[in-house]
């Protein structure tokens, strides 16, 4: 398990990911857009979000760096566009960390199942650091 850096952009994420892939000589990144996620009739996807980057990842000097555009209407503040992401095989750890981090903090997304994780949540801690916690199924348990 490692703590990964997650960088957010204001509509130019694809350009940034391709730039960093070239700079650091990584493999061509897989870029997932918001339009590629399964549709949810309760929350129709705005047209301007469909081509924005929902998730991309590069291995830069043995470090996993993840990227995303902010969703239209969500606040974007240059300088505060970095979060720390922990992906682990332990639901117990995620739940424990989440409940400790939320003391004095602000929950952005309660722990819940998503199409990419059985248990995912976002929280900004009391010091203003944003955390993303995500359960990754162990090999053979998927």
C-alpha positions as MATLAB code, in Angstrom:
seq = 'XXXXXXXXXXXXXXXXXXXXXXXXXXXXXXXXXXXXXXXXXXXXXXXXXXXXXXXXXXXXXXXXXXXXXXXXXXXXXXXXXXXXXXXXXXXXXXXXXXXXXXXXXXXXXXXXXXXXXXXXXXXXXXXXXXXXXXXXXXXXXX';
ca = [
       0.000    0.000    0.000;
       1.182    3.498   -0.815;
      -0.161    7.021   -0.553;
      -0.698    8.367   -4.060;
      -0.840   11.972   -5.219;
      -4.057   12.961   -7.007;
      -3.888   16.114   -9.136;
      -7.024   17.970  -10.243;
      -7.306   20.255  -13.247;
      -9.862   22.735  -14.534;
     -10.666   21.246  -17.938;
      -7.096   20.760  -19.209;
      -6.314   17.423  -17.534;
      -5.905   15.484  -20.803;
      -3.315   18.004  -21.991;
      -1.468   17.803  -18.648;
      -1.440   13.973  -18.544;
      -0.103   13.717  -22.084;
       2.516   16.372  -21.286;
       3.726   14.543  -18.157;
       3.727   11.188  -19.985;
       6.023   12.728  -22.591;
       8.251   14.503  -20.039;
       8.774   11.370  -17.939;
       8.733    8.868  -20.826;
       5.900    6.761  -19.395;
       3.609    4.375  -21.236;
       0.708    5.987  -23.070;
      -1.880    6.685  -20.352;
      -5.365    5.209  -20.298;
      -7.698    8.191  -19.921;
     -11.258    7.596  -18.664;
     -13.777   10.386  -19.254;
     -16.876   11.215  -17.219;
     -18.876   10.210  -20.306;
     -17.542    6.651  -20.070;
     -18.985    5.989  -16.610;
     -22.224    4.005  -16.354;
     -25.211    6.369  -16.718;
     -27.290    7.203  -13.657;
     -30.815    8.428  -14.493;
     -31.004   10.220  -11.131;
     -27.947   12.319  -12.038;
     -27.862   12.975  -15.791;
     -24.399   13.907  -17.024;
     -24.136   17.483  -18.309;
     -22.962   17.694  -21.926;
     -19.919   19.803  -20.936;
     -18.693   17.006  -18.610;
     -18.714   14.118  -21.085;
     -15.209   14.658  -22.527;
     -13.571   15.793  -19.281;
     -11.109   13.403  -17.650;
     -12.591   11.447  -14.765;
      -9.401    9.477  -14.093;
      -5.950    8.906  -15.522;
      -2.800    7.475  -13.956;
       0.929    7.554  -14.656;
       3.839    5.793  -12.984;
       6.435    8.522  -12.560;
       9.745    7.417  -11.072;
       8.110    4.495   -9.200;
       5.311    6.734   -7.888;
       1.664    6.380   -8.846;
       0.335    9.830   -9.847;
      -3.374   10.142  -10.614;
      -5.193   12.902  -12.484;
      -8.734   14.229  -12.958;
     -10.619   17.279  -14.184;
     -12.942   18.899  -11.676;
     -16.593   18.237  -12.434;
     -18.442   21.265  -13.867;
     -19.761   23.404  -11.022;
     -17.300   22.029   -8.461;
     -14.853   24.536   -6.967;
     -11.342   24.638   -8.388;
      -8.657   26.596   -6.587;
      -5.200   26.656   -8.144;
      -2.773   25.566   -5.432;
      -5.397   23.485   -3.615;
      -5.834   21.021   -6.442;
      -3.889   18.154   -4.856;
      -5.302   15.314   -2.763;
      -3.795   12.173   -1.280;
      -5.275    8.838   -2.319;
      -4.911    5.565   -0.462;
      -5.908    2.367   -2.240;
      -5.859   -0.694   -0.011;
      -7.259   -4.220    0.290;
      -8.556   -3.580    3.833;
     -12.109   -2.292    4.272;
     -11.458   -2.152    8.035;
      -8.523    0.237    7.512;
     -10.560    2.463    5.194;
     -13.446    2.698    7.657;
     -11.085    3.358   10.586;
      -9.102    6.063    8.764;
     -12.247    7.708    7.386;
     -13.890    8.027   10.799;
     -10.708    9.406   12.375;
     -10.073   11.875    9.513;
     -13.616   13.248    9.647;
     -13.223   14.453   13.255;
     -13.037   18.230   12.788;
     -13.017   17.728    9.013;
     -15.576   17.838    6.217;
     -16.928   14.822    4.348;
     -16.971   15.294    0.575;
     -18.365   11.823   -0.160;
     -19.462    9.355    2.481;
     -18.028    5.849    2.295;
     -20.032    4.006   -0.351;
     -19.859    1.520   -3.180;
     -19.039    3.006   -6.578;
     -18.586    1.386   -9.956;
     -14.794    1.412   -9.399;
     -14.646    0.431   -5.721;
     -16.698   -1.552   -3.195;
     -15.853    1.136   -0.603;
     -14.803    4.690   -1.516;
     -14.955    8.025    0.270;
     -13.527   11.554    0.155;
     -12.816   13.722    3.138;
     -11.014   16.977    3.906;
      -9.357   16.716    7.306;
      -9.150   19.380   10.009;
      -5.930   20.715    8.445;
      -7.470   21.192    4.990;
      -5.849   18.096    3.401;
      -8.137   16.186    1.038;
      -8.036   12.389    1.237;
      -9.511    9.760   -1.081;
      -9.857    6.269    0.400;
     -10.584    3.362   -1.907;
     -10.936   -0.389   -1.449;
      -9.212   -2.501   -4.061;
     -10.361   -6.108   -4.188;
      -7.558   -8.588   -3.594;
      -6.542  -10.709   -6.580;
      -8.919  -13.654   -6.896;
     -11.670  -11.908   -4.886;
     -13.044   -9.793   -7.697;
];
